[in-house]
Amino acid sequence: MSRPVLRFAAARSGPVVARAIEILARTWDARVDGIEHLEAARSGGGVLFCFWHGRMLELAPLHAHRRVGVLVSGHPDGIMAARIVEPLGYVPILG
């Protein structure tokens, strides 16, 4: 495929991919250990999540629709990631 076609598809696929992630996540059995520490930290101010790229898919549904800021690259890959996480309720921060 040519670059313009890929850019066009990437620009419009964010909501579709986000919905697919939500559907896929319904099949997962996730357990969160120590959630009380997270809630305590949130009540005292901001929280910073750090994780490996390979864990983004698993974490996306766990914190969806909480207006969590997500730092994404200004590179085309980052822009595509921003278009996916925004429908999940995240706030993309380009940097």
Rosetta silent file (secondary structure, phi, psi, omega in degrees, C-alpha in Angstrom):
SEQUENCE: MSRPVLRFAAARSGPVVARAIEILARTWDARVDGIEHLEAARSGGGVLFCFWHGRMLELAPLHAHRRVGVLVSGHPDGIMAARIVEPLGYVPILG
SCORE:     score description
SCORE:     0.000 S_00000001
   1 L     0.000  148.960  178.843    0.000    0.000    0.000 S_00000001
   2 L   -79.590  158.916  179.515    1.125    3.535   -0.641 S_00000001
   3 H   -58.146  -44.407  179.099    1.850    5.941    2.195 S_00000001
   4 H   -59.249  -37.014  178.965   -1.160    8.193    1.478 S_00000001
   5 H   -67.220  -43.263  178.178   -3.465    5.164    1.672 S_00000001
   6 H   -63.184  -42.465  178.449   -1.896    4.053    4.960 S_00000001
   7 H   -62.623  -42.276  179.042   -2.159    7.572    6.398 S_00000001
   8 H   -61.158  -46.824 -179.511   -5.798    7.790    5.339 S_00000001
   9 H   -65.235  -43.270 -179.374   -6.605    4.424    6.966 S_00000001
  10 H   -64.438  -36.925 -178.161   -4.666    5.231   10.135 S_00000001
  11 H   -66.805  -26.266 -175.466   -6.375    8.600   10.479 S_00000001
  12 H  -110.038   -3.251 -174.810   -9.830    7.020   10.470 S_00000001
  13 H   -92.553   -9.042 -176.875   -9.233    3.688   12.182 S_00000001
  14 H   -50.961  -54.461  179.916   -8.693    4.936   15.749 S_00000001
  15 H   -62.194  -33.542  179.292  -12.298    4.531   16.950 S_00000001
  16 H   -68.288  -45.001  179.305  -12.573    1.116   15.275 S_00000001
  17 H   -65.677  -40.697  178.415   -9.373   -0.137   16.903 S_00000001
  18 H   -59.822  -43.381  179.189  -10.459    1.317   20.279 S_00000001
  19 H   -65.522  -39.608  177.656  -13.767   -0.546   20.063 S_00000001
  20 H   -62.262  -38.712  177.166  -11.958   -3.758   19.120 S_00000001
  21 H   -63.734  -43.903  179.175   -9.750   -3.360   22.217 S_00000001
  22 H   -61.760  -42.042  179.420  -12.831   -2.907   24.423 S_00000001
  23 H   -66.682  -45.895  178.974  -14.454   -6.030   22.961 S_00000001
  24 H   -60.907  -40.900 -178.069  -11.264   -8.067   23.280 S_00000001
  25 H   -62.775  -25.207  178.144  -10.774   -6.921   26.887 S_00000001
  26 L   -66.309  -17.795  179.814  -14.141   -8.421   27.836 S_00000001
  27 L   -90.928   -5.649 -176.618  -12.603  -11.846   27.253 S_00000001
  28 L   -90.227  149.749  173.074   -9.723  -11.219   29.683 S_00000001
  29 L  -110.157   95.577 -175.800   -9.600  -12.186   33.318 S_00000001
  30 L  -102.349  139.926  175.843   -7.653   -9.324   34.864 S_00000001
  31 L  -125.771  133.002  179.150   -6.681   -9.025   38.501 S_00000001
  32 L  -112.031  117.721  176.600   -5.259   -5.838   39.963 S_00000001
  33 L   -93.422  135.290  175.443   -3.154   -6.197   43.090 S_00000001
  34 L    80.393   23.396 -178.500   -2.706   -3.150   45.304 S_00000001
  35 H   -59.365  -27.042  179.853   -5.490   -1.010   43.819 S_00000001
  36 H   -63.702  -31.095  177.792   -5.897    0.632   47.230 S_00000001
  37 H   -69.444  -38.031  177.905   -2.440    2.199   46.806 S_00000001
  38 H   -64.625  -46.736 -179.661   -3.448    3.663   43.457 S_00000001
  39 H   -63.019  -39.351  177.996   -6.645    5.152   44.862 S_00000001
  40 H   -64.234  -41.063  178.764   -4.730    6.626   47.822 S_00000001
  41 H   -66.009  -39.929  179.241   -2.176    8.175   45.461 S_00000001
  42 H   -63.705  -36.441 -178.443   -4.924    9.634   43.260 S_00000001
  43 H   -69.722  -21.534 -179.132   -6.584   11.286   46.240 S_00000001
  44 L   -95.721   -0.392 -178.966   -3.294   13.016   47.074 S_00000001
  45 L   142.781 -153.921 -176.930   -2.608   14.373   43.591 S_00000001
  46 L   -77.023  160.384  179.117   -1.397   13.160   40.238 S_00000001
  47 L  -129.018  139.399  178.075   -0.185    9.682   39.400 S_00000001
  48 L  -114.042  122.335  176.737    2.439    8.739   36.842 S_00000001
  49 L   -98.796  133.082  174.051    2.215    5.335   35.145 S_00000001
  50 L  -126.491  133.985 -178.760    5.350    3.896   33.551 S_00000001
  51 L  -158.961  163.508  177.925    5.295    0.666   31.584 S_00000001
  52 L   -76.523  150.943  179.301    6.879   -1.123   28.658 S_00000001
  53 H   -55.337  -34.444 -178.202    5.388   -0.701   25.203 S_00000001
  54 H   -67.078   -7.617 -179.548    4.564   -4.393   25.150 S_00000001
  55 H  -108.314    4.249 -177.209    2.052   -3.857   27.983 S_00000001
  56 H   -61.302  -43.087 -175.976    0.013   -1.053   26.446 S_00000001
  57 H   -61.547  -43.853 -178.979   -2.749   -3.290   25.156 S_00000001
  58 H   -68.080  -34.481 -176.433   -3.390   -4.928   28.538 S_00000001
  59 H   -81.618  -26.396 -175.895   -3.371   -1.627   30.440 S_00000001
  60 H   -53.215  -49.354 -179.216   -5.563    0.370   28.063 S_00000001
  61 H   -71.387  -26.023 -176.080   -8.913   -1.079   29.230 S_00000001
  62 H   -67.082  -30.669 -177.149   -7.952   -1.030   32.923 S_00000001
  63 L  -117.458   16.957 -177.781   -7.702    2.749   33.099 S_00000001
  64 L   -67.333  151.349  174.459  -10.105    3.693   30.299 S_00000001
  65 L    60.067   34.134  175.712  -12.627    6.505   30.676 S_00000001
  66 L  -118.486    7.982  179.947  -10.839    8.077   33.663 S_00000001
  67 L    59.116   40.574  176.826   -9.416   11.048   31.720 S_00000001
  68 L   -79.491  133.294  176.142   -5.843    9.818   32.247 S_00000001
  69 E   -76.840  138.983 -179.580   -3.249   11.775   30.283 S_00000001
  70 E  -126.648  119.583  178.169   -1.102    9.730   27.900 S_00000001
  71 E   -79.496  122.290  179.446    2.168   11.085   26.552 S_00000001
  72 E  -127.841  150.845 -179.519    2.530   10.138   22.887 S_00000001
  73 L   -68.285  153.746  173.750    5.172   10.932   20.332 S_00000001
  74 L   -79.832   -2.584  177.179    4.613   13.493   17.594 S_00000001
  75 L   -67.881  154.715  179.674    5.783   10.798   15.154 S_00000001
  76 H   -52.285  -34.221  176.627    3.069    9.297   12.908 S_00000001
  77 H   -64.132  -39.919  178.508    3.018    6.169   15.110 S_00000001
  78 H   -66.754  -39.786  178.001    2.317    8.348   18.144 S_00000001
  79 H   -62.277  -41.201  178.505   -0.435   10.222   16.319 S_00000001
  80 H   -64.579  -41.464  177.199   -2.035    6.887   15.438 S_00000001
  81 H   -61.658  -40.202  178.958   -1.780    5.787   19.105 S_00000001
  82 H   -61.873  -39.354  179.819   -3.429    9.066   20.174 S_00000001
  83 H   -69.056  -22.736  177.677   -6.336    8.406   17.805 S_00000001
  84 H   -83.896  -43.154 -174.900   -6.803    4.976   19.386 S_00000001
  85 H   -77.620  -25.699 -179.034   -6.608    5.991   23.060 S_00000001
  86 H   -60.439  -45.981  176.738   -8.788    9.090   22.788 S_00000001
  87 H   -65.484  -17.438  176.500  -12.030    7.121   22.179 S_00000001
  88 H   -83.230    1.074  176.873  -11.055    4.996   25.206 S_00000001
  89 L    94.233   10.554  176.595  -11.340    8.108   27.376 S_00000001
  90 L   -89.084  160.484  176.161   -7.665    8.992   27.614 S_00000001
  91 E  -108.487  104.548 -179.985   -6.277   12.488   27.039 S_00000001
  92 E   -70.050  134.296  176.719   -3.442   12.321   24.486 S_00000001
  93 E  -119.609  109.775 -178.917   -0.554   14.674   25.214 S_00000001
  94 E   -77.426  130.150 -179.192    1.716   15.107   22.209 S_00000001
  95 L  -156.649    0.000    0.000    5.335   15.464   23.172 S_00000001
